[in-house]
Amino acid sequence: MINKLKLWKKQPQSSNLQERMTLIKEQQIPSHVAIIMDGNGRWAKKRALPRVAGHHEGMKVVRKITKLANELGIQALTLYAFSTENWKRPKLEVDYLMKLPEEFLGSFLPELIEENVKVTMIGEKENLPSHTLKAIEKAMVDTKDNTGLVLNFALNYGSRAEMVSAMKQVMIDCEAGVLDVEEITEETFANYLMTKGLGDPDLLIRTSGEIRLSNFMLWQLAYTEFWFTDVLWPDFAEEHFVQAMEDYQNRQRRFGGV
Ligand code: V0D
């Protein structure tokens, strides 16, 4: 009995995960998953580390989850990396955050290309440091023809600003006679948003125990399933993502049918 228990305990987590992933792949996979990656600062504080250490650890998790999402056949993964509110943080922290895209792409872009991942971005490019923008734009160019997972970074993004800017462009097009007022529908309006062509998220994950949207994709999340966890983003692992997928599929089974 003791031996049996030991054997059971020794089961490597990975093989168990592989089995769960196989089952997930046999059912309906969400096409588009969005994640609010919260709790990096709190993770660092718990360890008496500077906040930036949490951000750096969080970056490693982005790599892990991207790989997993791609393996599962998810078509798009939108990650909320920097909100328009985040500019209010101490300058040194913001400066550090703005170096993360370069560091991330510096080590992972070859792998992303290898894995057929396409890098995209939503958010205001205008206020980003040029070194940050340069790195992201190079990644977008280098991966533009890739047909696998769309890895979409929301950076300097705010949903209300996105909708106001869409509204302005709608007005401009109407005044120019390119668009008729009668043609403004939910579908045409969606084409003025930065997420044009992406499709709405099927599943939203938010880590770190906060139960709110924080101005993230308000239009696009109208019909999305929400999944919240107390796990802090740097602690978020494959098993948590797999759990979110299983819960999503259970909801689809229970409520999804006609
Ligand atoms: C910090 C947790 C990857 C959230 C993840 C500038 C906060 C790690 C990127 C990244 C950030 C962005 C664009 C790109 C490639 C990588 C990133 C920021 C913060 C904000 F093309 N992680 N990451 N960007 N963190």
PDB file of C-alpha atoms and ligand atoms in Angstrom:
ATOM      1  CA  MET A   1       0.000   0.000   0.000  1.00  0.00           C
ATOM      2  CA  ILE A   2       2.759   2.381   0.981  1.00  0.00           C
ATOM      3  CA  ASN A   3       4.640   1.355  -2.151  1.00  0.00           C
ATOM      4  CA  LYS A   4       1.588   1.964  -4.282  1.00  0.00           C
ATOM      5  CA  LEU A   5       1.127   5.401  -2.775  1.00  0.00           C
ATOM      6  CA  LYS A   6       4.768   6.193  -3.425  1.00  0.00           C
ATOM      7  CA  LEU A   7       4.465   5.028  -7.004  1.00  0.00           C
ATOM      8  CA  TRP A   8       1.385   7.153  -7.504  1.00  0.00           C
ATOM      9  CA  LYS A   9       3.092  10.146  -5.972  1.00  0.00           C
ATOM     10  CA  LYS A  10       6.080   9.624  -8.223  1.00  0.00           C
ATOM     11  CA  GLN A  11       4.017   9.898 -11.401  1.00  0.00           C
ATOM     12  CA  PRO A  12       5.737  12.701 -13.275  1.00  0.00           C
ATOM     13  CA  GLN A  13       3.436  15.690 -13.659  1.00  0.00           C
ATOM     14  CA  SER A  14       4.375  15.973 -17.330  1.00  0.00           C
ATOM     15  CA  SER A  15       2.905  12.618 -18.432  1.00  0.00           C
ATOM     16  CA  ASN A  16      -0.324  13.471 -16.630  1.00  0.00           C
ATOM     17  CA  LEU A  17      -0.339  16.813 -18.431  1.00  0.00           C
ATOM     18  CA  GLN A  18       0.316  15.132 -21.777  1.00  0.00           C
ATOM     19  CA  GLU A  19      -2.759  12.942 -21.238  1.00  0.00           C
ATOM     20  CA  ARG A  20      -4.907  15.925 -20.319  1.00  0.00           C
ATOM     21  CA  MET A  21      -3.659  17.782 -23.397  1.00  0.00           C
ATOM     22  CA  THR A  22      -4.537  14.831 -25.615  1.00  0.00           C
ATOM     23  CA  LEU A  23      -8.092  14.877 -24.230  1.00  0.00           C
ATOM     24  CA  ILE A  24      -8.343  18.652 -24.659  1.00  0.00           C
ATOM     25  CA  LYS A  25      -7.303  18.345 -28.296  1.00  0.00           C
ATOM     26  CA  GLU A  26     -10.161  15.902 -28.920  1.00  0.00           C
ATOM     27  CA  GLN A  27     -12.713  18.571 -27.951  1.00  0.00           C
ATOM     28  CA  GLN A  28     -13.522  22.131 -28.912  1.00  0.00           C
ATOM     29  CA  ILE A  29     -10.443  24.332 -28.489  1.00  0.00           C
ATOM     30  CA  PRO A  30     -11.040  28.072 -28.003  1.00  0.00           C
ATOM     31  CA  SER A  31      -9.828  29.850 -31.153  1.00  0.00           C
ATOM     32  CA  HIS A  32      -8.735  32.971 -29.319  1.00  0.00           C
ATOM     33  CA  VAL A  33      -7.530  33.179 -25.717  1.00  0.00           C
ATOM     34  CA  ALA A  34      -6.797  36.517 -24.011  1.00  0.00           C
ATOM     35  CA  ILE A  35      -4.816  36.851 -20.783  1.00  0.00           C
ATOM     36  CA  ILE A  36      -4.453  39.687 -18.262  1.00  0.00           C
ATOM     37  CA  MET A  37      -1.044  38.789 -16.808  1.00  0.00           C
ATOM     38  CA  ASP A  38      -1.411  40.231 -13.310  1.00  0.00           C
ATOM     39  CA  GLY A  39       0.555  39.723 -10.078  1.00  0.00           C
ATOM     40  CA  ASN A  40       4.193  40.176 -11.102  1.00  0.00           C
ATOM     41  CA  GLY A  41       4.827  42.924  -8.543  1.00  0.00           C
ATOM     42  CA  ARG A  42       3.148  40.940  -5.771  1.00  0.00           C
ATOM     43  CA  TRP A  43       5.171  37.849  -6.673  1.00  0.00           C
ATOM     44  CA  ALA A  44       8.383  39.858  -6.250  1.00  0.00           C
ATOM     45  CA  LYS A  45       7.235  41.488  -3.016  1.00  0.00           C
ATOM     46  CA  LYS A  46       6.522  38.076  -1.470  1.00  0.00           C
ATOM     47  CA  ARG A  47      10.171  37.204  -2.126  1.00  0.00           C
ATOM     48  CA  ALA A  48      11.584  40.574  -1.056  1.00  0.00           C
ATOM     49  CA  LEU A  49      12.740  41.135  -4.643  1.00  0.00           C
ATOM     50  CA  PRO A  50      12.421  44.320  -6.705  1.00  0.00           C
ATOM     51  CA  ARG A  51       9.220  44.535  -8.802  1.00  0.00           C
ATOM     52  CA  VAL A  52      11.236  44.247 -12.001  1.00  0.00           C
ATOM     53  CA  ALA A  53      12.316  40.734 -10.949  1.00  0.00           C
ATOM     54  CA  GLY A  54       8.634  39.791 -11.076  1.00  0.00           C
ATOM     55  CA  HIS A  55       8.268  41.258 -14.553  1.00  0.00           C
ATOM     56  CA  HIS A  56      11.305  39.328 -15.744  1.00  0.00           C
ATOM     57  CA  GLU A  57       9.977  36.073 -14.308  1.00  0.00           C
ATOM     58  CA  GLY A  58       6.620  36.864 -15.930  1.00  0.00           C
ATOM     59  CA  MET A  59       8.332  37.173 -19.288  1.00  0.00           C
ATOM     60  CA  LYS A  60       9.595  33.598 -19.029  1.00  0.00           C
ATOM     61  CA  VAL A  61       6.017  32.457 -18.421  1.00  0.00           C
ATOM     62  CA  VAL A  62       4.926  34.234 -21.639  1.00  0.00           C
ATOM     63  CA  ARG A  63       7.330  31.982 -23.560  1.00  0.00           C
ATOM     64  CA  LYS A  64       6.028  28.826 -21.843  1.00  0.00           C
ATOM     65  CA  ILE A  65       2.354  29.616 -22.373  1.00  0.00           C
ATOM     66  CA  THR A  66       2.909  30.679 -26.006  1.00  0.00           C
ATOM     67  CA  LYS A  67       4.509  27.302 -26.727  1.00  0.00           C
ATOM     68  CA  LEU A  68       1.648  25.461 -25.032  1.00  0.00           C
ATOM     69  CA  ALA A  69      -1.074  27.477 -26.790  1.00  0.00           C
ATOM     70  CA  ASN A  70       0.583  26.775 -30.127  1.00  0.00           C
ATOM     71  CA  GLU A  71       0.844  23.055 -29.331  1.00  0.00           C
ATOM     72  CA  LEU A  72      -2.860  22.936 -28.459  1.00  0.00           C
ATOM     73  CA  GLY A  73      -3.776  24.474 -31.811  1.00  0.00           C
ATOM     74  CA  ILE A  74      -5.095  27.761 -30.438  1.00  0.00           C
ATOM     75  CA  GLN A  75      -5.259  30.300 -33.280  1.00  0.00           C
ATOM     76  CA  ALA A  76      -4.719  33.534 -31.360  1.00  0.00           C
ATOM     77  CA  LEU A  77      -3.292  34.458 -27.966  1.00  0.00           C
ATOM     78  CA  THR A  78      -3.680  38.084 -26.841  1.00  0.00           C
ATOM     79  CA  LEU A  79      -1.516  39.079 -23.867  1.00  0.00           C
ATOM     80  CA  TYR A  80      -2.100  42.307 -21.922  1.00  0.00           C
ATOM     81  CA  ALA A  81       1.510  43.358 -21.350  1.00  0.00           C
ATOM     82  CA  PHE A  82       1.208  47.115 -20.722  1.00  0.00           C
ATOM     83  CA  SER A  83      -1.870  49.272 -20.207  1.00  0.00           C
ATOM     84  CA  THR A  84      -2.145  53.008 -20.809  1.00  0.00           C
ATOM     85  CA  GLU A  85      -2.468  53.267 -16.991  1.00  0.00           C
ATOM     86  CA  ASN A  86       0.951  51.645 -16.481  1.00  0.00           C
ATOM     87  CA  TRP A  87       2.712  54.915 -17.430  1.00  0.00           C
ATOM     88  CA  LYS A  88       1.899  56.125 -13.885  1.00  0.00           C
ATOM     89  CA  ARG A  89       4.410  53.651 -12.430  1.00  0.00           C
ATOM     90  CA  PRO A  90       7.899  54.789 -11.333  1.00  0.00           C
ATOM     91  CA  LYS A  91      10.013  55.794 -14.342  1.00  0.00           C
ATOM     92  CA  LEU A  92      12.703  53.192 -13.656  1.00  0.00           C
ATOM     93  CA  GLU A  93      10.075  50.426 -13.657  1.00  0.00           C
ATOM     94  CA  VAL A  94       8.567  51.697 -16.925  1.00  0.00           C
ATOM     95  CA  ASP A  95      12.048  51.920 -18.489  1.00  0.00           C
ATOM     96  CA  TYR A  96      12.703  48.324 -17.466  1.00  0.00           C
ATOM     97  CA  LEU A  97       9.359  47.111 -18.831  1.00  0.00           C
ATOM     98  CA  MET A  98      10.054  48.798 -22.163  1.00  0.00           C
ATOM     99  CA  LYS A  99      13.226  46.722 -22.522  1.00  0.00           C
ATOM    100  CA  LEU A 100      11.380  43.432 -22.098  1.00  0.00           C
ATOM    101  CA  PRO A 101      10.095  43.145 -25.696  1.00  0.00           C
ATOM    102  CA  GLU A 102      13.700  43.412 -26.969  1.00  0.00           C
ATOM    103  CA  GLU A 103      14.963  40.888 -24.445  1.00  0.00           C
ATOM    104  CA  PHE A 104      12.080  38.523 -25.152  1.00  0.00           C
ATOM    105  CA  LEU A 105      12.456  38.723 -28.915  1.00  0.00           C
ATOM    106  CA  GLY A 106      16.263  38.693 -28.692  1.00  0.00           C
ATOM    107  CA  SER A 107      16.154  35.230 -27.175  1.00  0.00           C
ATOM    108  CA  PHE A 108      12.905  33.825 -28.588  1.00  0.00           C
ATOM    109  CA  LEU A 109      12.260  35.274 -32.042  1.00  0.00           C
ATOM    110  CA  PRO A 110      14.186  32.449 -33.805  1.00  0.00           C
ATOM    111  CA  GLU A 111      12.067  29.886 -31.930  1.00  0.00           C
ATOM    112  CA  LEU A 112       8.844  31.756 -32.741  1.00  0.00           C
ATOM    113  CA  ILE A 113       9.791  31.754 -36.436  1.00  0.00           C
ATOM    114  CA  GLU A 114      10.679  28.045 -36.205  1.00  0.00           C
ATOM    115  CA  GLU A 115       7.260  27.361 -34.629  1.00  0.00           C
ATOM    116  CA  ASN A 116       5.377  29.333 -37.325  1.00  0.00           C
ATOM    117  CA  VAL A 117       4.107  31.910 -34.774  1.00  0.00           C
ATOM    118  CA  LYS A 118       2.976  35.301 -36.068  1.00  0.00           C
ATOM    119  CA  VAL A 119       3.698  38.280 -33.779  1.00  0.00           C
ATOM    120  CA  THR A 120       1.217  41.184 -33.803  1.00  0.00           C
ATOM    121  CA  MET A 121       0.466  44.138 -31.543  1.00  0.00           C
ATOM    122  CA  ILE A 122      -2.513  46.243 -30.481  1.00  0.00           C
ATOM    123  CA  GLY A 123      -2.193  49.581 -28.676  1.00  0.00           C
ATOM    124  CA  GLU A 124      -0.853  53.072 -29.273  1.00  0.00           C
ATOM    125  CA  LYS A 125       2.565  52.833 -30.923  1.00  0.00           C
ATOM    126  CA  GLU A 126       3.089  56.606 -30.723  1.00  0.00           C
ATOM    127  CA  ASN A 127       4.290  56.907 -27.105  1.00  0.00           C
ATOM    128  CA  LEU A 128       6.489  53.810 -27.072  1.00  0.00           C
ATOM    129  CA  PRO A 129      10.281  54.275 -26.955  1.00  0.00           C
ATOM    130  CA  SER A 130      11.741  53.807 -30.438  1.00  0.00           C
ATOM    131  CA  HIS A 131      13.977  50.912 -29.321  1.00  0.00           C
ATOM    132  CA  THR A 132      10.903  49.019 -28.083  1.00  0.00           C
ATOM    133  CA  LEU A 133       8.890  49.705 -31.214  1.00  0.00           C
ATOM    134  CA  LYS A 134      11.818  48.799 -33.481  1.00  0.00           C
ATOM    135  CA  ALA A 135      12.173  45.349 -31.890  1.00  0.00           C
ATOM    136  CA  ILE A 136       8.443  44.630 -32.118  1.00  0.00           C
ATOM    137  CA  GLU A 137       8.155  45.865 -35.701  1.00  0.00           C
ATOM    138  CA  LYS A 138      11.094  43.700 -36.756  1.00  0.00           C
ATOM    139  CA  ALA A 139       9.358  40.684 -35.176  1.00  0.00           C
ATOM    140  CA  MET A 140       6.099  41.539 -36.955  1.00  0.00           C
ATOM    141  CA  VAL A 141       7.886  41.806 -40.328  1.00  0.00           C
ATOM    142  CA  ASP A 142       9.908  38.619 -39.767  1.00  0.00           C
ATOM    143  CA  THR A 143       6.782  36.623 -38.879  1.00  0.00           C
ATOM    144  CA  LYS A 144       4.162  38.280 -41.119  1.00  0.00           C
ATOM    145  CA  ASP A 145       3.753  35.246 -43.416  1.00  0.00           C
ATOM    146  CA  ASN A 146       3.581  32.708 -40.580  1.00  0.00           C
ATOM    147  CA  THR A 147       0.339  30.740 -40.430  1.00  0.00           C
ATOM    148  CA  GLY A 148       0.431  29.251 -36.901  1.00  0.00           C
ATOM    149  CA  LEU A 149      -0.532  30.896 -33.621  1.00  0.00           C
ATOM    150  CA  VAL A 150      -1.061  34.671 -33.720  1.00  0.00           C
ATOM    151  CA  LEU A 151       0.782  36.016 -30.666  1.00  0.00           C
ATOM    152  CA  ASN A 152      -0.864  39.382 -30.137  1.00  0.00           C
ATOM    153  CA  PHE A 153       0.650  41.740 -27.563  1.00  0.00           C
ATOM    154  CA  ALA A 154      -1.590  44.446 -26.090  1.00  0.00           C
ATOM    155  CA  LEU A 155       0.946  47.155 -25.298  1.00  0.00           C
ATOM    156  CA  ASN A 156       0.061  50.727 -24.369  1.00  0.00           C
ATOM    157  CA  TYR A 157      -3.496  49.543 -24.934  1.00  0.00           C
ATOM    158  CA  GLY A 158      -6.742  50.914 -23.501  1.00  0.00           C
ATOM    159  CA  SER A 159     -10.156  49.785 -24.699  1.00  0.00           C
ATOM    160  CA  ARG A 160     -12.068  53.055 -24.365  1.00  0.00           C
ATOM    161  CA  ALA A 161      -9.333  54.958 -26.236  1.00  0.00           C
ATOM    162  CA  GLU A 162      -9.481  52.251 -28.929  1.00  0.00           C
ATOM    163  CA  MET A 163     -13.243  52.744 -29.315  1.00  0.00           C
ATOM    164  CA  VAL A 164     -12.998  56.554 -29.357  1.00  0.00           C
ATOM    165  CA  SER A 165     -10.314  56.372 -32.036  1.00  0.00           C
ATOM    166  CA  ALA A 166     -12.470  53.933 -34.055  1.00  0.00           C
ATOM    167  CA  MET A 167     -15.415  56.313 -33.698  1.00  0.00           C
ATOM    168  CA  LYS A 168     -13.309  59.219 -34.988  1.00  0.00           C
ATOM    169  CA  GLN A 169     -12.215  57.234 -38.046  1.00  0.00           C
ATOM    170  CA  VAL A 170     -15.832  56.242 -38.697  1.00  0.00           C
ATOM    171  CA  MET A 171     -16.761  59.947 -38.686  1.00  0.00           C
ATOM    172  CA  ILE A 172     -13.861  60.839 -40.976  1.00  0.00           C
ATOM    173  CA  ASP A 173     -14.879  58.116 -43.451  1.00  0.00           C
ATOM    174  CA  CYS A 174     -18.516  59.259 -43.331  1.00  0.00           C
ATOM    175  CA  GLU A 175     -17.561  62.871 -44.015  1.00  0.00           C
ATOM    176  CA  ALA A 176     -15.308  61.749 -46.877  1.00  0.00           C
ATOM    177  CA  GLY A 177     -18.221  59.798 -48.332  1.00  0.00           C
ATOM    178  CA  VAL A 178     -16.311  56.494 -48.043  1.00  0.00           C
ATOM    179  CA  LEU A 179     -18.836  55.191 -45.503  1.00  0.00           C
ATOM    180  CA  ASP A 180     -22.574  55.760 -45.243  1.00  0.00           C
ATOM    181  CA  VAL A 181     -24.218  56.184 -41.811  1.00  0.00           C
ATOM    182  CA  GLU A 182     -26.575  53.329 -42.741  1.00  0.00           C
ATOM    183  CA  GLU A 183     -23.540  51.051 -43.203  1.00  0.00           C
ATOM    184  CA  ILE A 184     -22.404  51.464 -39.574  1.00  0.00           C
ATOM    185  CA  THR A 185     -23.157  48.074 -38.058  1.00  0.00           C
ATOM    186  CA  GLU A 186     -21.490  46.041 -35.311  1.00  0.00           C
ATOM    187  CA  GLU A 187     -19.461  44.308 -38.024  1.00  0.00           C
ATOM    188  CA  THR A 188     -18.262  47.484 -39.747  1.00  0.00           C
ATOM    189  CA  PHE A 189     -17.499  49.135 -36.385  1.00  0.00           C
ATOM    190  CA  ALA A 190     -15.433  46.083 -35.345  1.00  0.00           C
ATOM    191  CA  ASN A 191     -13.373  46.622 -38.499  1.00  0.00           C
ATOM    192  CA  TYR A 192     -12.301  50.019 -37.152  1.00  0.00           C
ATOM    193  CA  LEU A 193     -10.902  48.484 -33.948  1.00  0.00           C
ATOM    194  CA  MET A 194      -7.248  47.441 -33.600  1.00  0.00           C
ATOM    195  CA  THR A 195      -8.382  43.821 -33.345  1.00  0.00           C
ATOM    196  CA  LYS A 196      -9.737  43.938 -36.920  1.00  0.00           C
ATOM    197  CA  GLY A 197      -9.501  40.456 -38.419  1.00  0.00           C
ATOM    198  CA  LEU A 198      -8.548  38.748 -35.146  1.00  0.00           C
ATOM    199  CA  GLY A 199     -11.936  37.489 -34.010  1.00  0.00           C
ATOM    200  CA  ASP A 200     -13.247  37.983 -30.471  1.00  0.00           C
ATOM    201  CA  PRO A 201     -11.629  36.053 -27.599  1.00  0.00           C
ATOM    202  CA  ASP A 202     -13.477  32.858 -26.618  1.00  0.00           C
ATOM    203  CA  LEU A 203     -11.756  32.731 -23.250  1.00  0.00           C
ATOM    204  CA  LEU A 204     -10.326  35.432 -20.974  1.00  0.00           C
ATOM    205  CA  ILE A 205      -7.908  34.470 -18.211  1.00  0.00           C
ATOM    206  CA  ARG A 206      -6.931  36.879 -15.440  1.00  0.00           C
ATOM    207  CA  THR A 207      -4.357  35.894 -12.830  1.00  0.00           C
ATOM    208  CA  SER A 208      -3.660  37.180  -9.335  1.00  0.00           C
ATOM    209  CA  GLY A 209      -7.185  37.236  -7.908  1.00  0.00           C
ATOM    210  CA  GLU A 210      -8.451  40.513  -9.377  1.00  0.00           C
ATOM    211  CA  ILE A 211     -11.974  40.170 -10.777  1.00  0.00           C
ATOM    212  CA  ARG A 212     -12.251  43.078 -13.217  1.00  0.00           C
ATOM    213  CA  LEU A 213     -11.523  44.015 -16.831  1.00  0.00           C
ATOM    214  CA  SER A 214      -9.348  47.108 -16.271  1.00  0.00           C
ATOM    215  CA  ASN A 215     -10.248  48.659 -19.637  1.00  0.00           C
ATOM    216  CA  PHE A 216      -9.220  45.550 -21.600  1.00  0.00           C
ATOM    217  CA  MET A 217     -11.056  44.669 -24.847  1.00  0.00           C
ATOM    218  CA  LEU A 218     -14.474  45.832 -23.604  1.00  0.00           C
ATOM    219  CA  TRP A 219     -16.121  45.479 -27.021  1.00  0.00           C
ATOM    220  CA  GLN A 220     -14.412  42.215 -27.926  1.00  0.00           C
ATOM    221  CA  LEU A 221     -15.224  40.430 -24.636  1.00  0.00           C
ATOM    222  CA  ALA A 222     -19.027  40.783 -24.977  1.00  0.00           C
ATOM    223  CA  TYR A 223     -19.607  36.991 -25.287  1.00  0.00           C
ATOM    224  CA  THR A 224     -16.320  35.683 -23.827  1.00  0.00           C
ATOM    225  CA  GLU A 225     -16.030  33.071 -21.054  1.00  0.00           C
ATOM    226  CA  PHE A 226     -14.099  34.446 -18.056  1.00  0.00           C
ATOM    227  CA  TRP A 227     -11.644  32.368 -16.005  1.00  0.00           C
ATOM    228  CA  PHE A 228     -10.051  33.836 -12.887  1.00  0.00           C
ATOM    229  CA  THR A 229      -7.321  32.419 -10.662  1.00  0.00           C
ATOM    230  CA  ASP A 230      -5.489  33.557  -7.520  1.00  0.00           C
ATOM    231  CA  VAL A 231      -2.220  32.252  -8.998  1.00  0.00           C
ATOM    232  CA  LEU A 232       0.230  35.101  -9.645  1.00  0.00           C
ATOM    233  CA  TRP A 233       1.417  35.398 -13.274  1.00  0.00           C
ATOM    234  CA  PRO A 234       5.052  34.351 -12.580  1.00  0.00           C
ATOM    235  CA  ASP A 235       3.674  31.195 -10.888  1.00  0.00           C
ATOM    236  CA  PHE A 236       1.264  30.477 -13.759  1.00  0.00           C
ATOM    237  CA  ALA A 237       2.292  27.161 -15.290  1.00  0.00           C
ATOM    238  CA  GLU A 238       1.172  24.707 -17.966  1.00  0.00           C
ATOM    239  CA  GLU A 239      -1.140  22.924 -15.498  1.00  0.00           C
ATOM    240  CA  HIS A 240      -3.053  26.168 -14.845  1.00  0.00           C
ATOM    241  CA  PHE A 241      -3.537  26.869 -18.542  1.00  0.00           C
ATOM    242  CA  VAL A 242      -4.637  23.261 -19.083  1.00  0.00           C
ATOM    243  CA  GLN A 243      -7.092  23.645 -16.175  1.00  0.00           C
ATOM    244  CA  ALA A 244      -8.542  26.786 -17.777  1.00  0.00           C
ATOM    245  CA  MET A 245      -8.985  24.897 -21.057  1.00  0.00           C
ATOM    246  CA  GLU A 246     -10.711  21.972 -19.316  1.00  0.00           C
ATOM    247  CA  ASP A 247     -13.046  24.323 -17.452  1.00  0.00           C
ATOM    248  CA  TYR A 248     -13.816  26.122 -20.733  1.00  0.00           C
ATOM    249  CA  GLN A 249     -14.658  22.829 -22.420  1.00  0.00           C
ATOM    250  CA  ASN A 250     -16.864  21.758 -19.485  1.00  0.00           C
ATOM    251  CA  ARG A 251     -18.812  25.015 -19.788  1.00  0.00           C
ATOM    252  CA  GLN A 252     -19.159  24.488 -23.553  1.00  0.00           C
ATOM    253  CA  ARG A 253     -20.523  21.000 -22.922  1.00  0.00           C
ATOM    254  CA  ARG A 254     -22.983  22.141 -20.239  1.00  0.00           C
ATOM    255  CA  PHE A 255     -24.218  25.399 -21.731  1.00  0.00           C
ATOM    256  CA  GLY A 256     -22.884  25.473 -25.276  1.00  0.00           C
ATOM    257  CA  GLY A 257     -25.403  23.111 -26.902  1.00  0.00           C
ATOM    258  CA  VAL A 258     -28.610  24.507 -28.346  1.00  0.00           C
TER     259      VAL A 258
HETATM  260  C1  V0D B   1       5.843  42.350 -17.879  1.00  0.00           C
HETATM  261  C2  V0D B   1       4.131  39.870 -17.603  1.00  0.00           C
HETATM  262  C3  V0D B   1       6.822  40.002 -23.048  1.00  0.00           C
HETATM  263  C4  V0D B   1       3.524  41.227 -17.711  1.00  0.00           C
HETATM  264  C5  V0D B   1       4.946  39.450 -18.787  1.00  0.00           C
HETATM  265  C6  V0D B   1       6.434  46.412 -22.523  1.00  0.00           C
HETATM  266  C7  V0D B   1       4.406  42.446 -17.473  1.00  0.00           C
HETATM  267  C8  V0D B   1       6.277  40.160 -18.877  1.00  0.00           C
HETATM  268  C9  V0D B   1       6.657  41.196 -23.728  1.00  0.00           C
HETATM  269  C10 V0D B   1       6.688  41.400 -25.175  1.00  0.00           C
HETATM  270  C11 V0D B   1       6.167  42.182 -20.359  1.00  0.00           C
HETATM  271  C12 V0D B   1       5.983  42.431 -25.758  1.00  0.00           C
HETATM  272  C13 V0D B   1       5.989  42.598 -27.129  1.00  0.00           C
HETATM  273  C14 V0D B   1       6.681  41.721 -27.916  1.00  0.00           C
HETATM  274  C15 V0D B   1       7.390  40.678 -27.368  1.00  0.00           C
HETATM  275  C16 V0D B   1       7.394  40.523 -25.995  1.00  0.00           C
HETATM  276  C17 V0D B   1       6.389  42.146 -22.724  1.00  0.00           C
HETATM  277  C18 V0D B   1       5.889  44.147 -21.711  1.00  0.00           C
HETATM  278  C19 V0D B   1       5.901  43.542 -20.469  1.00  0.00           C
HETATM  279  C20 V0D B   1       5.566  45.604 -21.757  1.00  0.00           C
HETATM  280  F1  V0D B   1       6.677  41.863 -29.261  1.00  0.00           F
HETATM  281  N1  V0D B   1       6.677  40.189 -21.747  1.00  0.00           N
HETATM  282  N2  V0D B   1       6.429  41.495 -21.530  1.00  0.00           N
HETATM  283  N3  V0D B   1       6.129  43.456 -22.833  1.00  0.00           N
HETATM  284  N4  V0D B   1       6.141  41.589 -19.100  1.00  0.00           N
END
